[in-house]
Amino acid sequence: MTLEPASLRPQSQIYPLKSGLRSQGAEVVNGGVRYRTWTHHRNPEVLIINPEIGTARELPMSGEGRGYFSCFDPKGRAGDLYRYRLNGKDFPDPASRWQPAGVHGPSQVHDPNVYQWSDAGWSRPGFDELIVYELHVGTFTWEGTFRAAIPKLQHLVSLGVTAIELMPIADFPGDRNWGYDGVMLFAPARTYGNPNDLRAFIDAAHGSGLAVILDAVYNHLGPDGNYTGVYHPGYFKAERKTPWGDALNFEEEAVRTLFLENASYWMEEFHFDGFRLDATHAIIDDSQPHILAEITTRVHARGGYVIAEDERNLSMLCASASEEGLGFDGCWADDFHHIVRVMATGEREGHYRNFGGTIEELADTLENGWHYRGQRQRTTGNPRGTECRSLRPEQFIYCISNHDQVGNQAFGERVGRKISPATYRAASALLCLAPYTPLLFMGQEWNASTPFQFFTDHNPELGSKITEGRRREFRDFPAFREPELLETIPGPQKATTFLDSKLDWSESVDHSHAAVLQLYREVLQLRRFHPAFRYRAREHWRVLALEDEIIAIVYGPVDHGQCLILTDLKGGHRLPCLQRDELRAPTGRNWSAVLSTNEERFGGRDDEPFTIPATLVFEAVAGDHNRYAYHRMIPRLQIDKSGL
């Protein structure tokens, strides 16, 4: 049997040594430490700090041209604390590798060569093999650290995922944050552990066979602790705005270099396998090539992958440079989530107003990858998207939950709290067995009851504005038309909002939750190992919208075995006749039931498959179907055999 290639480019693991020193930061070199920064101030200095006596040494920096200043400290060593002095005021290093006392405190010299890696034999999975698990380090475990996450890796392996996606870890103000307020691009958030703790986590993940992807924020820097503007006004372009303020100035060589080096840094010094880039639609750059094209080129040169989060549905995101594209390996494709959510919950607020939640929309999305491919949106009247059938299916990242779709609910409720268990199971199986790359959000696999709320730990003045802004977002929602109801939305600054968002791992072994976990394990096992699901090129599957709001996906070449997926997210229907022309099994074969999401061991009951919402899986087998044992199905599952 010949399967599709695992990847379109080699994935052998090599961590190349960086060529020379980076443009900014403190680096341990032979005989001491070199410091370098970019600033418009004259005569900057480095202050080496002794925690007991204060400033230990003051080192003048020499100009190198183009705004760069540097100096060498022959007495310097790893562990030294330092600040830069600019016009008599002291600031942390924007390119700091470690901020042990927080983003406002002194920076610390860090030597990455001290850590002894054990992943020399690691080889990344091909992009078409990714099953992604998104997690927030601070709430993934009660301890909320890199080290505490290591014992949970075997859970992810047994679940069947192949890649972990860490929500942003660049250091942020305070002790709790989603990570999108990061201000220290090169410094792992100290509340999760030190740099070597992060290395130990990635090392252990590789040892468990898991790739690690970093959610990187290159569209803005956070509102507190961002000192780049103090160093040089060229970091931003005031005439260009993003939702978070002035746009970063990627047309400035020093700024561009810093961000390009950041991507290389995480791969070379921490062995990350790739990136998910946040809100790429908000990254403005008139340069040629675009900063995003340069980032993807750098990451690909190191064997990694890059995923875009982009609301525009543009196929050029994943097109190659020769096709005037940006070269991303894949992109988040939220149309699937939105349609499934509207179908399952009936919600019509906010961006959900752009979707009708119809079976035709769902079939159209599953057939193409995106639903919006140039149509006008209902909310704005503006066209959105481009045709996308030129893209490979694995380039679309699908989900039914992610940090945004959960955390941007007023109370951070997971979708499993809003729909029936049967609907949740049916949608979960459809996600895992669709021909696109599935992404799971931590706890989704056991239908966690814990919320994931929006939390911050800013200074009181900024924090009160964050809280006010959070409540303002929901003023027009019918559920919050009464002002006093807005006060019930959890305050982002409260520690309890963060603590309530931590996963309760004891749930995963509770009967009802463990049953859902078993479903996820089995459908992901089917996806990874059943021959039919290895054929995910577009010519090897087709999508059908059947009557009674049932979706069908038929997988696999006729001569290599096939699978049939039937999903009903509404329930109340009978199994369609499987002898109809468009569903008929290949000649000489019959459909044999493999799995139903309503099996008792998954938390279901022994009803006809579509009396309640369900996803069913069949495989084409030779022989008399009526004598075939419905392997792995409960004996009393009533299937309408008249159509078989």
Short mmCIF file of N, CA and C in Angstrom, two decimals, residues 8 20 35 92 106 114 130 170 190 211 256 313 341 375 396 430 572-573 588 592 608 618 638:
data_model
loop_
_atom_site.label_atom_id
_atom_site.label_comp_id
_atom_site.label_asym_id
_atom_site.label_seq_id
_atom_site.Cartn_x
_atom_site.Cartn_y
_atom_site.Cartn_z
N LEU A 8 5.90 17.43 2.79
CA LEU A 8 6.42 17.88 1.51
C LEU A 8 7.88 18.31 1.59
N GLY A 20 27.07 33.71 14.64
CA GLY A 20 27.43 34.96 15.29
C GLY A 20 26.48 35.33 16.40
N TYR A 35 27.28 43.01 25.74
CA TYR A 35 25.97 43.67 25.81
C TYR A 35 25.78 44.51 24.55
N PRO A 92 15.10 47.88 32.14
CA PRO A 92 15.46 46.51 31.75
C PRO A 92 15.71 46.44 30.25
N PRO A 106 15.40 44.12 37.05
CA PRO A 106 16.63 44.01 36.27
C PRO A 106 16.61 42.75 35.41
N VAL A 114 24.41 25.75 29.14
CA VAL A 114 24.51 24.97 30.37
C VAL A 114 23.60 23.75 30.31
N LEU A 130 -0.05 16.21 12.05
CA LEU A 130 -0.27 16.95 13.29
C LEU A 130 -1.70 16.78 13.80
N ALA A 170 6.17 34.62 26.30
CA ALA A 170 7.03 35.79 26.48
C ALA A 170 6.59 36.53 27.74
N ARG A 190 8.59 34.16 33.86
CA ARG A 190 9.23 33.61 35.07
C ARG A 190 8.21 32.95 35.99
N ALA A 211 5.79 17.03 19.26
CA ALA A 211 6.34 18.31 18.82
C ALA A 211 5.79 19.42 19.71
N ARG A 256 12.97 44.87 12.42
CA ARG A 256 12.78 43.66 11.62
C ARG A 256 13.76 42.58 12.04
N ASN A 313 -9.22 34.71 5.68
CA ASN A 313 -9.46 33.57 4.78
C ASN A 313 -8.79 33.77 3.42
N ARG A 341 -20.90 25.63 16.06
CA ARG A 341 -21.41 26.23 17.30
C ARG A 341 -22.81 26.79 17.11
N GLN A 375 -17.70 35.75 -0.34
CA GLN A 375 -19.06 36.21 -0.07
C GLN A 375 -19.03 37.40 0.88
N PHE A 396 -5.59 23.61 6.80
CA PHE A 396 -6.68 24.24 7.54
C PHE A 396 -6.72 23.63 8.94
N LEU A 430 -16.66 14.40 14.74
CA LEU A 430 -16.58 15.03 13.42
C LEU A 430 -15.29 15.82 13.30
N GLY A 572 -32.90 13.17 16.24
CA GLY A 572 -34.29 12.98 15.86
C GLY A 572 -34.47 12.35 14.50
N HIS A 573 -33.42 11.77 13.91
CA HIS A 573 -33.50 11.22 12.57
C HIS A 573 -33.09 9.75 12.57
N GLY A 588 -18.61 -5.31 -4.16
CA GLY A 588 -18.10 -6.46 -3.44
C GLY A 588 -17.88 -6.22 -1.96
N SER A 592 -19.65 -1.78 7.33
CA SER A 592 -19.69 -2.41 8.64
C SER A 592 -19.46 -1.34 9.70
N GLU A 608 -31.50 4.16 18.63
CA GLU A 608 -31.14 4.23 17.22
C GLU A 608 -30.13 5.37 17.08
N PHE A 618 -18.35 3.90 9.64
CA PHE A 618 -18.44 2.60 9.00
C PHE A 618 -17.20 2.38 8.16
N GLN A 638 -29.10 -0.34 17.73
CA GLN A 638 -30.07 -0.64 16.69
C GLN A 638 -29.75 0.16 15.43
#
